[in-house]
Coordinates of N, CA and C in Angstrom, one line a residue:
M1 N -14.2 -13.7 27.0 CA -13.3 -12.8 26.1 C -14.1 -12.3 24.9
D2 N -13.9 -11.1 24.6 CA -14.6 -10.5 23.5 C -13.7 -10.6 22.3
N3 N -14.0 -11.5 21.3 CA -13.2 -11.7 20.1 C -13.7 -10.8 19.0
S4 N -14.7 -10.0 19.2 CA -15.2 -9.2 18.1 C -14.2 -8.2 17.6
R5 N -14.2 -7.9 16.4 CA -13.3 -6.9 15.8 C -13.7 -5.5 16.2
P6 N -12.6 -4.6 16.4 CA -13.0 -3.3 16.8 C -13.8 -2.6 15.7
R7 N -14.7 -1.8 16.1 CA -15.6 -1.2 15.1 C -14.9 0.0 14.4
L8 N -15.1 0.1 13.1 CA -14.5 1.1 12.3 C -15.2 2.5 12.7
R9 N -14.5 3.5 12.7 CA -15.1 4.8 12.8 C -15.9 5.1 11.5
P10 N -17.0 5.9 11.7 CA -17.8 6.1 10.5 C -17.0 6.6 9.3
E11 N -16.1 7.5 9.5 CA -15.3 8.1 8.4 C -14.4 7.0 7.8
D12 N -13.9 6.1 8.6 CA -13.1 5.0 8.0 C -13.9 4.0 7.2
A13 N -15.1 3.7 7.6 CA -16.0 2.9 6.9 C -16.4 3.5 5.5
L14 N -16.7 4.8 5.6 CA -17.0 5.6 4.4 C -15.9 5.6 3.5
A15 N -14.7 5.8 4.0 CA -13.5 5.9 3.2 C -13.3 4.6 2.4
E16 N -13.5 3.5 3.1 CA -13.3 2.2 2.4 C -14.4 2.0 1.4
A17 N -15.6 2.4 1.6 CA -16.7 2.3 0.6 C -16.4 3.1 -0.6
L18 N -15.9 4.3 -0.4 CA -15.5 5.2 -1.5 C -14.3 4.6 -2.2
R19 N -13.3 4.0 -1.5 CA -12.1 3.5 -2.2 C -12.6 2.4 -3.1
V20 N -13.4 1.5 -2.7 CA -13.9 0.4 -3.5 C -14.7 0.9 -4.7
A21 N -15.6 1.9 -4.5 CA -16.4 2.4 -5.6 C -15.5 3.1 -6.6
I22 N -14.4 3.8 -6.2 CA -13.6 4.5 -7.1 C -12.7 3.6 -7.9
R23 N -12.2 2.5 -7.2 CA -11.4 1.5 -7.9 C -12.2 0.8 -8.9
D24 N -13.5 0.5 -8.6 CA -14.3 -0.2 -9.6 C -14.9 0.8 -10.7
G25 N -14.7 2.1 -10.5 CA -15.2 3.0 -11.5 C -16.7 3.3 -11.3
A26 N -17.3 2.8 -10.3 CA -18.7 3.0 -10.1 C -19.2 4.4 -9.9
L27 N -18.3 5.2 -9.3 CA -18.7 6.6 -9.0 C -18.1 7.6 -9.9
L28 N -17.2 7.2 -10.8 CA -16.4 8.1 -11.6 C -17.1 8.6 -12.8
D29 N -16.9 9.9 -13.1 CA -17.4 10.5 -14.3 C -16.2 11.0 -15.1
N30 N -15.8 10.2 -16.1 CA -14.6 10.5 -16.9 C -13.4 10.7 -16.0
G31 N -13.2 9.8 -15.0 CA -12.0 9.9 -14.2 C -12.2 10.9 -13.0
R32 N -13.3 11.6 -13.0 CA -13.5 12.6 -11.9 C -14.4 12.1 -10.8
V33 N -14.0 12.3 -9.6 CA -14.8 11.9 -8.4 C -15.9 13.0 -8.2
P34 N -17.2 12.6 -8.0 CA -18.3 13.5 -7.8 C -17.9 14.5 -6.6
P35 N -18.6 15.7 -6.6 CA -18.3 16.7 -5.5 C -18.9 16.2 -4.2
E36 N -18.4 16.8 -3.1 CA -18.8 16.4 -1.8 C -20.3 16.3 -1.6
R37 N -21.1 17.3 -2.1 CA -22.5 17.3 -1.9 C -23.1 16.0 -2.5
A38 N -22.7 15.7 -3.8 CA -23.3 14.5 -4.4 C -22.9 13.2 -3.7
L39 N -21.7 13.1 -3.2 CA -21.3 12.0 -2.4 C -22.1 11.9 -1.1
A40 N -22.3 13.0 -0.4 CA -23.1 13.0 0.8 C -24.5 12.5 0.6
E41 N -25.1 12.9 -0.5 CA -26.4 12.5 -0.8 C -26.5 11.0 -1.2
H42 N -25.4 10.6 -1.9 CA -25.4 9.2 -2.4 C -25.3 8.2 -1.2
F43 N -24.4 8.6 -0.2 CA -24.2 7.7 0.9 C -25.1 8.0 2.1
G44 N -25.8 9.1 2.0 CA -26.7 9.5 3.1 C -26.0 9.9 4.4
V45 N -24.9 10.7 4.2 CA -24.1 11.1 5.3 C -23.8 12.6 5.2
S46 N -23.2 13.2 6.1 CA -22.9 14.7 6.1 C -21.7 15.0 5.2
R47 N -21.7 16.2 4.7 CA -20.5 16.6 3.9 C -19.3 16.6 4.7
A48 N -19.4 16.9 6.0 CA -18.2 16.9 6.9 C -17.6 15.5 6.9
R49 N -18.5 14.5 7.0 CA -17.9 13.1 7.0 C -17.3 12.7 5.7
V50 N -17.9 13.2 4.6 CA -17.4 12.9 3.3 C -16.0 13.6 3.2
R51 N -15.9 14.8 3.7 CA -14.6 15.5 3.6 C -13.5 14.8 4.4
L52 N -13.8 14.2 5.5 CA -12.8 13.4 6.3 C -12.4 12.2 5.5
A53 N -13.4 11.5 4.9 CA -13.1 10.3 4.2 C -12.2 10.6 3.0
L54 N -12.6 11.7 2.2 CA -11.8 12.0 1.1 C -10.4 12.4 1.5
G55 N -10.2 13.0 2.7 CA -8.9 13.3 3.2 C -8.0 12.1 3.3
Q56 N -8.6 11.0 3.8 CA -7.9 9.7 3.9 C -7.5 9.2 2.6
L57 N -8.4 9.3 1.6 CA -8.1 8.8 0.3 C -7.0 9.6 -0.4
Q58 N -7.0 10.9 -0.1 CA -5.9 11.7 -0.7 C -4.6 11.3 -0.1
E59 N -4.6 11.0 1.2 CA -3.3 10.7 1.9 C -2.8 9.3 1.4
D60 N -3.7 8.4 1.1 CA -3.2 7.1 0.7 C -3.0 7.0 -0.8
G61 N -3.2 8.1 -1.5 CA -3.0 8.1 -3.0 C -4.1 7.6 -3.9
T62 N -5.3 7.3 -3.3 CA -6.4 6.9 -4.1 C -6.9 8.0 -5.0
I63 N -6.9 9.2 -4.5 CA -7.4 10.3 -5.3 C -6.4 11.5 -5.2
F64 N -6.5 12.5 -6.1 CA -5.8 13.7 -5.9 C -6.7 14.8 -6.3
R65 N -6.4 16.0 -5.7 CA -7.3 17.2 -5.9 C -6.5 18.3 -6.6
R66 N -7.2 19.0 -7.4 CA -6.7 20.3 -8.0 C -7.7 21.4 -7.7
H67 N -7.2 22.4 -7.1 CA -8.0 23.5 -6.7 C -8.7 24.1 -7.9
G68 N -10.0 24.2 -7.9 CA -10.8 24.8 -8.9 C -11.0 23.9 -10.1
K69 N -10.5 22.6 -10.1 CA -10.6 21.7 -11.2 C -11.3 20.4 -10.8
G70 N -11.3 20.1 -9.5 CA -12.0 18.9 -9.0 C -11.1 17.9 -8.4
T71 N -11.7 16.7 -8.2 CA -11.0 15.6 -7.6 C -11.0 14.4 -8.6
F72 N -9.8 13.8 -8.7 CA -9.6 12.8 -9.7 C -9.2 11.5 -9.1
A73 N -9.5 10.4 -9.7 CA -9.0 9.1 -9.2 C -7.6 8.9 -9.7
A74 N -6.7 8.5 -8.8 CA -5.3 8.2 -9.2 C -5.2 6.9 -9.8
P75 N -4.1 6.7 -10.6 CA -3.9 5.4 -11.2 C -3.7 4.3 -10.2
P76 N -4.2 3.0 -10.5 CA -4.0 1.9 -9.6 C -2.6 1.5 -9.5
P77 N -2.2 0.8 -8.4 CA -0.8 0.3 -8.3 C -0.7 -0.9 -9.2
A78 N 0.6 -1.2 -9.5 CA 0.8 -2.5 -10.3 C 0.6 -3.7 -9.4
N79 N 0.3 -4.8 -10.0 CA 0.0 -6.0 -9.2 C 1.2 -6.6 -8.5
N80 N 2.4 -6.6 -9.1 CA 3.6 -7.2 -8.5 C 4.5 -6.2 -7.8
V81 N 3.9 -5.5 -6.9 CA 4.6 -4.4 -6.2 C 5.8 -4.9 -5.5
D82 N 5.8 -6.0 -4.8 CA 6.9 -6.5 -4.0 C 8.1 -6.7 -4.9
S83 N 8.0 -7.4 -6.0 CA 9.1 -7.7 -6.9 C 9.6 -6.4 -7.5
L84 N 8.7 -5.5 -7.8 CA 9.2 -4.2 -8.4 C 9.9 -3.4 -7.4
R85 N 9.5 -3.5 -6.2 CA 10.2 -2.8 -5.1 C 11.7 -3.2 -5.0
L86 N 11.9 -4.5 -5.2 CA 13.3 -5.0 -5.2 C 14.1 -4.5 -6.5
L87 N 13.4 -4.5 -7.6 CA 14.0 -4.0 -8.8 C 14.3 -2.5 -8.7
A88 N 13.5 -1.8 -8.0 CA 13.7 -0.3 -7.9 C 15.0 0.0 -7.2
R89 N 15.5 -0.9 -6.3 CA 16.7 -0.7 -5.6 C 18.0 -0.8 -6.6
Q90 N 17.7 -1.4 -7.7 CA 18.9 -1.6 -8.6 C 19.0 -0.7 -9.8
V91 N 17.9 0.0 -10.1 CA 17.9 0.8 -11.3 C 18.3 2.3 -11.0
T92 N 18.8 2.9 -12.1 CA 19.2 4.3 -12.0 C 18.2 5.1 -12.8
P93 N 18.2 6.5 -12.7 CA 17.4 7.3 -13.5 C 17.6 7.0 -15.0
R94 N 18.9 6.8 -15.4 CA 19.2 6.5 -16.8 C 18.4 5.2 -17.3
D95 N 18.5 4.2 -16.4 CA 17.8 2.9 -16.8 C 16.3 3.2 -17.0
V96 N 15.7 3.9 -16.1 CA 14.2 4.2 -16.3 C 13.9 5.0 -17.5
M97 N 14.7 6.0 -17.8 CA 14.5 6.9 -18.9 C 14.7 6.2 -20.2
E98 N 15.7 5.3 -20.3 CA 15.9 4.5 -21.5 C 14.7 3.7 -21.9
V99 N 14.0 3.1 -20.9 CA 12.8 2.3 -21.1 C 11.7 3.2 -21.4
R100 N 11.5 4.3 -20.7 CA 10.4 5.2 -21.0 C 10.5 5.7 -22.4
L101 N 11.7 6.0 -22.9 CA 11.8 6.5 -24.2 C 11.5 5.5 -25.3
E102 N 11.6 4.2 -25.0 CA 11.2 3.2 -25.9 C 9.7 3.0 -25.9
V103 N 9.1 3.1 -24.7 CA 7.7 2.7 -24.5 C 6.7 3.8 -24.7
E104 N 6.9 4.9 -24.1 CA 5.9 6.0 -24.0 C 5.6 6.7 -25.3
P105 N 6.5 6.9 -26.2 CA 6.2 7.5 -27.5 C 5.2 6.6 -28.3
A106 N 5.4 5.3 -28.2 CA 4.5 4.3 -28.9 C 3.1 4.4 -28.3
L107 N 3.1 4.5 -26.9 CA 1.8 4.6 -26.3 C 1.1 5.9 -26.7
A108 N 1.8 7.0 -26.8 CA 1.2 8.3 -27.3 C 0.7 8.2 -28.7
A109 N 1.4 7.5 -29.5 CA 0.9 7.3 -30.9 C -0.4 6.5 -30.9
L110 N -0.5 5.4 -30.2 CA -1.7 4.6 -30.1 C -2.8 5.4 -29.5
A111 N -2.5 6.2 -28.4 CA -3.5 7.0 -27.8 C -4.2 8.0 -28.8
A112 N -3.3 8.6 -29.7 CA -3.8 9.5 -30.7 C -4.8 8.8 -31.6
E113 N -4.5 7.5 -31.9 CA -5.3 6.8 -32.9 C -6.6 6.3 -32.2
R114 N -6.6 6.0 -30.9 CA -7.7 5.3 -30.3 C -8.5 6.1 -29.2
A115 N -8.1 7.3 -28.9 CA -8.7 8.0 -27.8 C -10.2 8.3 -28.2
Q116 N -11.1 8.1 -27.2 CA -12.5 8.5 -27.3 C -12.6 10.0 -27.0
P117 N -13.7 10.6 -27.4 CA -13.8 12.1 -27.1 C -13.7 12.4 -25.6
H118 N -14.3 11.6 -24.8 CA -14.3 11.9 -23.3 C -12.9 11.7 -22.8
E119 N -12.1 10.8 -23.4 CA -10.7 10.7 -23.0 C -9.8 11.9 -23.4
V120 N -10.1 12.4 -24.6 CA -9.4 13.6 -25.0 C -9.7 14.7 -24.1
D121 N -11.0 14.8 -23.7 CA -11.4 15.9 -22.7 C -10.7 15.7 -21.4
L122 N -10.6 14.5 -20.9 CA -9.9 14.3 -19.6 C -8.4 14.6 -19.7
L123 N -7.8 14.2 -20.8 CA -6.4 14.6 -21.0 C -6.2 16.1 -21.0
G124 N -7.1 16.8 -21.6 CA -7.0 18.2 -21.6 C -7.1 18.8 -20.2
Q125 N -8.0 18.3 -19.4 CA -8.1 18.7 -18.0 C -6.9 18.4 -17.2
L126 N -6.3 17.2 -17.4 CA -5.1 16.9 -16.6 C -3.9 17.7 -17.1
M127 N -3.9 18.0 -18.4 CA -2.8 18.8 -18.9 C -2.9 20.2 -18.3
R128 N -4.0 20.8 -18.2 CA -4.2 22.1 -17.7 C -3.8 22.1 -16.2
A129 N -4.1 21.0 -15.5 CA -3.7 20.9 -14.1 C -2.2 21.0 -13.9
T130 N -1.4 20.5 -14.9 CA 0.1 20.5 -14.8 C 0.6 21.9 -15.1
L131 N -0.2 22.8 -15.6 CA 0.2 24.2 -15.8 C 0.2 25.0 -14.5
D132 N -0.4 24.5 -13.5 CA -0.5 25.2 -12.2 C 0.6 24.8 -11.3
L133 N 1.6 25.7 -11.1 CA 2.8 25.3 -10.4 C 2.8 25.8 -8.9
T134 N 1.6 26.1 -8.4 CA 1.5 26.6 -7.0 C 1.6 25.5 -6.0
D135 N 1.3 24.3 -6.4 CA 1.3 23.1 -5.4 C 2.1 22.0 -6.0
M136 N 3.3 21.7 -5.6 CA 4.2 20.7 -6.2 C 3.6 19.3 -6.1
D137 N 3.0 19.0 -4.9 CA 2.4 17.7 -4.7 C 1.3 17.5 -5.7
A138 N 0.4 18.5 -5.8 CA -0.7 18.3 -6.8 C -0.2 18.3 -8.2
Y139 N 0.9 19.0 -8.5 CA 1.4 19.0 -9.9 C 1.9 17.6 -10.2
E140 N 2.7 17.0 -9.3 CA 3.2 15.6 -9.5 C 2.1 14.6 -9.7
A141 N 1.0 14.8 -8.9 CA -0.1 13.9 -9.0 C -0.8 14.0 -10.4
A142 N -1.0 15.3 -10.9 CA -1.6 15.5 -12.2 C -0.7 15.0 -13.3
D143 N 0.6 15.2 -13.1 CA 1.6 14.7 -14.1 C 1.5 13.2 -14.2
D144 N 1.5 12.5 -13.1 CA 1.4 11.1 -13.0 C 0.2 10.6 -13.7
M145 N -1.0 11.2 -13.4 CA -2.2 10.8 -14.0 C -2.3 11.1 -15.5
F146 N -1.7 12.2 -15.9 CA -1.7 12.5 -17.4 C -0.9 11.4 -18.1
H147 N 0.2 11.0 -17.7 CA 1.0 10.0 -18.4 C 0.3 8.6 -18.3
Y148 N -0.3 8.3 -17.1 CA -1.1 7.1 -17.0 C -2.2 7.0 -18.0
K149 N -3.0 8.1 -18.1 CA -4.1 8.2 -18.9 C -3.8 7.9 -20.4
I150 N -2.6 8.5 -20.8 CA -2.2 8.2 -22.2 C -1.9 6.7 -22.4
A151 N -1.3 6.1 -21.4 CA -1.0 4.7 -21.5 C -2.3 3.9 -21.5
E152 N -3.3 4.3 -20.7 CA -4.5 3.6 -20.6 C -5.3 3.7 -21.9
T153 N -5.2 4.9 -22.5 CA -6.0 5.3 -23.7 C -5.5 4.5 -24.9
A154 N -4.2 4.0 -24.9 CA -3.7 3.2 -26.0 C -4.4 1.9 -26.2
R155 N -5.1 1.5 -25.2 CA -6.0 0.3 -25.2 C -5.2 -1.0 -25.6
N156 N -4.0 -1.2 -25.0 CA -3.3 -2.4 -25.2 C -2.9 -2.9 -23.8
P157 N -3.5 -3.9 -23.3 CA -3.3 -4.4 -21.9 C -1.9 -4.8 -21.6
L158 N -1.2 -5.3 -22.6 CA 0.2 -5.7 -22.3 C 1.1 -4.4 -22.2
F159 N 0.9 -3.5 -23.1 CA 1.6 -2.2 -23.0 C 1.3 -1.5 -21.7
L160 N 0.0 -1.6 -21.2 CA -0.3 -0.9 -20.0 C 0.3 -1.6 -18.8
T161 N 0.5 -2.9 -18.8 CA 1.1 -3.6 -17.8 C 2.6 -3.2 -17.7
V162 N 3.2 -3.1 -18.9 CA 4.6 -2.6 -18.9 C 4.8 -1.2 -18.3
Y163 N 3.8 -0.4 -18.7 CA 3.9 1.0 -18.2 C 3.7 1.1 -16.7
E164 N 2.7 0.3 -16.2 CA 2.5 0.2 -14.8 C 3.7 -0.2 -14.0
S165 N 4.4 -1.2 -14.6 CA 5.7 -1.6 -13.9 C 6.7 -0.5 -13.9
I166 N 6.9 0.2 -15.0 CA 7.8 1.4 -15.0 C 7.4 2.4 -14.0
R167 N 6.1 2.7 -13.9 CA 5.6 3.7 -13.0 C 5.9 3.3 -11.5
S168 N 5.7 2.0 -11.2 CA 5.9 1.5 -9.9 C 7.4 1.6 -9.5
V169 N 8.2 1.2 -10.4 CA 9.7 1.3 -10.2 C 10.1 2.8 -9.9
R170 N 9.6 3.7 -10.7 CA 9.9 5.1 -10.4 C 9.4 5.6 -9.1
R171 N 8.3 5.1 -8.6 CA 7.7 5.5 -7.4 C 8.5 5.0 -6.2
E172 N 9.0 3.8 -6.4 CA 9.7 3.1 -5.3 C 11.2 3.4 -5.2
A173 N 11.8 3.8 -6.3 CA 13.2 4.1 -6.3 C 13.6 5.2 -5.3
A174 N 14.8 5.0 -4.7 CA 15.2 5.9 -3.6 C 15.5 7.3 -4.2
W175 N 15.9 7.4 -5.4 CA 16.3 8.7 -6.0 C 15.0 9.5 -6.4
T176 N 13.9 8.9 -6.5 CA 12.7 9.6 -6.9 C 12.3 10.7 -6.0
A177 N 12.6 10.5 -4.7 CA 12.2 11.6 -3.7 C 13.0 12.9 -4.0
Q178 N 14.1 12.8 -4.6 CA 15.0 13.9 -4.9 C 14.6 14.6 -6.2
R179 N 13.7 14.0 -7.0 CA 13.4 14.4 -8.3 C 12.9 15.9 -8.4
R180 N 12.0 16.2 -7.4 CA 11.4 17.6 -7.5 C 12.5 18.6 -7.3
D181 N 13.6 18.3 -6.6 CA 14.7 19.3 -6.4 C 15.4 19.6 -7.8
S182 N 15.2 18.8 -8.8 CA 15.8 19.0 -10.0 C 15.1 20.0 -10.9
Y183 N 13.8 20.2 -10.6 CA 13.0 21.0 -11.5 C 12.9 22.5 -11.0
S184 N 13.4 23.3 -11.8 CA 13.3 24.8 -11.6 C 11.9 25.2 -12.1
P185 N 11.4 26.4 -11.6 CA 10.1 26.9 -12.2 C 10.1 27.0 -13.7
R186 N 11.3 27.3 -14.3 CA 11.4 27.4 -15.7 C 11.2 26.0 -16.4
T187 N 11.8 25.0 -15.8 CA 11.7 23.7 -16.3 C 10.3 23.2 -16.2
L188 N 9.7 23.4 -15.0 CA 8.3 23.0 -14.8 C 7.3 23.6 -15.8
H189 N 7.6 24.9 -16.1 CA 6.8 25.6 -17.1 C 6.9 24.9 -18.5
L190 N 8.2 24.6 -18.8 CA 8.5 24.0 -20.1 C 7.8 22.6 -20.2
L191 N 7.9 21.8 -19.1 CA 7.2 20.5 -19.1 C 5.7 20.6 -19.3
G192 N 5.1 21.6 -18.6 CA 3.7 21.8 -18.8 C 3.3 22.2 -20.2
E193 N 4.1 23.0 -20.9 CA 3.9 23.4 -22.3 C 4.0 22.1 -23.2
Q194 N 5.0 21.3 -22.8 CA 5.1 20.0 -23.6 C 3.9 19.1 -23.4
H195 N 3.4 19.1 -22.2 CA 2.1 18.3 -22.0 C 1.0 18.9 -23.0
K196 N 1.0 20.2 -23.1 CA 0.0 20.8 -24.0 C 0.2 20.4 -25.4
T197 N 1.4 20.4 -25.9 CA 1.7 20.0 -27.2 C 1.3 18.5 -27.5
L198 N 1.5 17.7 -26.5 CA 1.2 16.3 -26.6 C -0.3 16.1 -26.6
A199 N -1.0 16.8 -25.7 CA -2.5 16.7 -25.6 C -3.1 17.2 -26.9
D200 N -2.6 18.2 -27.5 CA -3.1 18.8 -28.7 C -2.9 17.7 -29.8
A201 N -1.8 17.1 -29.9 CA -1.5 16.1 -30.9 C -2.5 14.9 -30.8
V202 N -2.8 14.5 -29.6 CA -3.8 13.4 -29.4 C -5.1 13.8 -29.8
S203 N -5.5 15.1 -29.5 CA -6.9 15.6 -29.9 C -7.0 15.7 -31.4
R204 N -5.9 15.9 -32.1 CA -5.9 16.0 -33.6 C -5.8 14.6 -34.2
R205 N -5.7 13.6 -33.4 CA -5.5 12.2 -34.0 C -4.2 12.1 -34.8
D206 N -3.2 12.9 -34.4 CA -1.9 12.9 -35.1 C -0.9 12.0 -34.4
S207 N -0.9 10.8 -34.8 CA 0.0 9.8 -34.0 C 1.4 10.1 -34.1
R208 N 1.9 10.6 -35.3 CA 3.3 10.9 -35.4 C 3.7 12.1 -34.5
A209 N 2.9 13.1 -34.5 CA 3.1 14.3 -33.7 C 3.1 13.9 -32.2
A210 N 2.1 13.0 -31.9 CA 2.0 12.6 -30.4 C 3.3 11.9 -30.0
A211 N 3.8 11.0 -30.8 CA 5.0 10.2 -30.5 C 6.2 11.2 -30.4
A212 N 6.3 12.1 -31.3 CA 7.4 13.1 -31.3 C 7.3 14.0 -30.1
A213 N 6.1 14.4 -29.7 CA 5.9 15.3 -28.6 C 6.3 14.5 -27.3
M214 N 5.9 13.3 -27.2 CA 6.3 12.5 -26.0 C 7.8 12.3 -25.9
E215 N 8.4 12.0 -27.1 CA 9.9 11.8 -27.0 C 10.6 13.1 -26.6
Q216 N 10.2 14.2 -27.1 CA 10.8 15.5 -26.7 C 10.6 15.7 -25.3
H217 N 9.4 15.5 -24.8 CA 9.1 15.7 -23.4 C 10.0 14.8 -22.5
L218 N 10.1 13.5 -22.8 CA 10.9 12.6 -22.0 C 12.4 13.0 -22.1
L219 N 12.9 13.5 -23.2 CA 14.3 13.9 -23.3 C 14.5 15.1 -22.4
T220 N 13.6 16.0 -22.3 CA 13.7 17.1 -21.4 C 13.8 16.6 -20.0
V221 N 12.9 15.7 -19.6 CA 13.0 15.1 -18.2 C 14.3 14.4 -18.0
S222 N 14.7 13.6 -19.0 CA 15.9 12.8 -18.8 C 17.2 13.7 -18.6
N223 N 17.3 14.7 -19.5 CA 18.4 15.7 -19.4 C 18.4 16.4 -18.1
T224 N 17.3 16.8 -17.6 CA 17.2 17.5 -16.4 C 17.6 16.6 -15.2
L225 N 17.1 15.4 -15.2 CA 17.4 14.5 -14.1 C 18.9 14.1 -14.1
L226 N 19.4 13.8 -15.2 CA 20.8 13.3 -15.3 C 21.8 14.5 -15.1
R227 N 21.5 15.7 -15.5 CA 22.3 16.8 -15.3 C 22.4 17.1 -13.8
D228 N 21.2 17.0 -13.1 CA 21.2 17.3 -11.7 C 22.0 16.2 -10.9
R229 N 21.8 15.0 -11.4 CA 22.5 13.8 -10.7 C 24.1 14.0 -10.9
V230 N 24.5 14.4 -12.0 CA 26.0 14.6 -12.2 C 26.5 15.7 -11.3
R231 N 25.7 16.8 -11.2 CA 26.1 17.9 -10.4 C 26.2 17.5 -8.9
K232 N 25.3 16.7 -8.5 CA 25.3 16.3 -7.1 C 26.5 15.3 -6.8
I233 N 26.8 14.5 -7.8 CA 28.0 13.6 -7.6 C 29.3 14.4 -7.6
E234 N 29.4 15.5 -8.4 CA 30.5 16.3 -8.4 C 30.7 17.1 -7.1
L235 N 29.6 17.4 -6.5 CA 29.6 18.1 -5.2 C 29.6 17.2 -4.0
N236 N 29.6 15.8 -4.3 CA 29.6 14.8 -3.3 C 28.3 14.9 -2.4
I237 N 27.2 15.2 -3.0 CA 26.0 15.4 -2.2 C 25.3 14.0 -2.1

């Protein structure tokens, strides 16, 4: 009997190697994944194989791409995903937004005080990615990474753990899949402009303005989600 494990396809093996290197930060340049040509040279494979491997990483959420802006590493998942998945079944959008409004303005203030120049640059890139509304999936990935980077830039591991838990609950909650239906093009444009205001405050090291910008941004999100939820209840959707 042959007890040997099935051999991985070359692109699967490359995808796993890339996944590990990205999670460890070994290949990243300010959160950005190197271009296909550089990865092909680094691993000694063809660009076609790199393209297939990157496609796998995009599908599983390890990376996200923005046309004309590059490929970025996505935030890592929280450690206690199973327990958070159970919690996600119990919370409402209001529950999540109440916590976000307490936590994220404080994170924004700390980010403004502690951000390094390269982090300010990355926030600017991510902010600009959220201004492009032609690809909703890519927009949501950029929005997710923008908020995560602010939390990470605050340089408080306990705060970051709290934020990662909030993020995981949002991703697992059943109502999250309906969130994009709540956002009109006008609302998305407004949210993108609020990202710009927030990124500008961080770049100026203005902690009060950063906290205020984050609070206003989250209030816009909260009002949009709750208004849409009430409308659907009234229509029995």
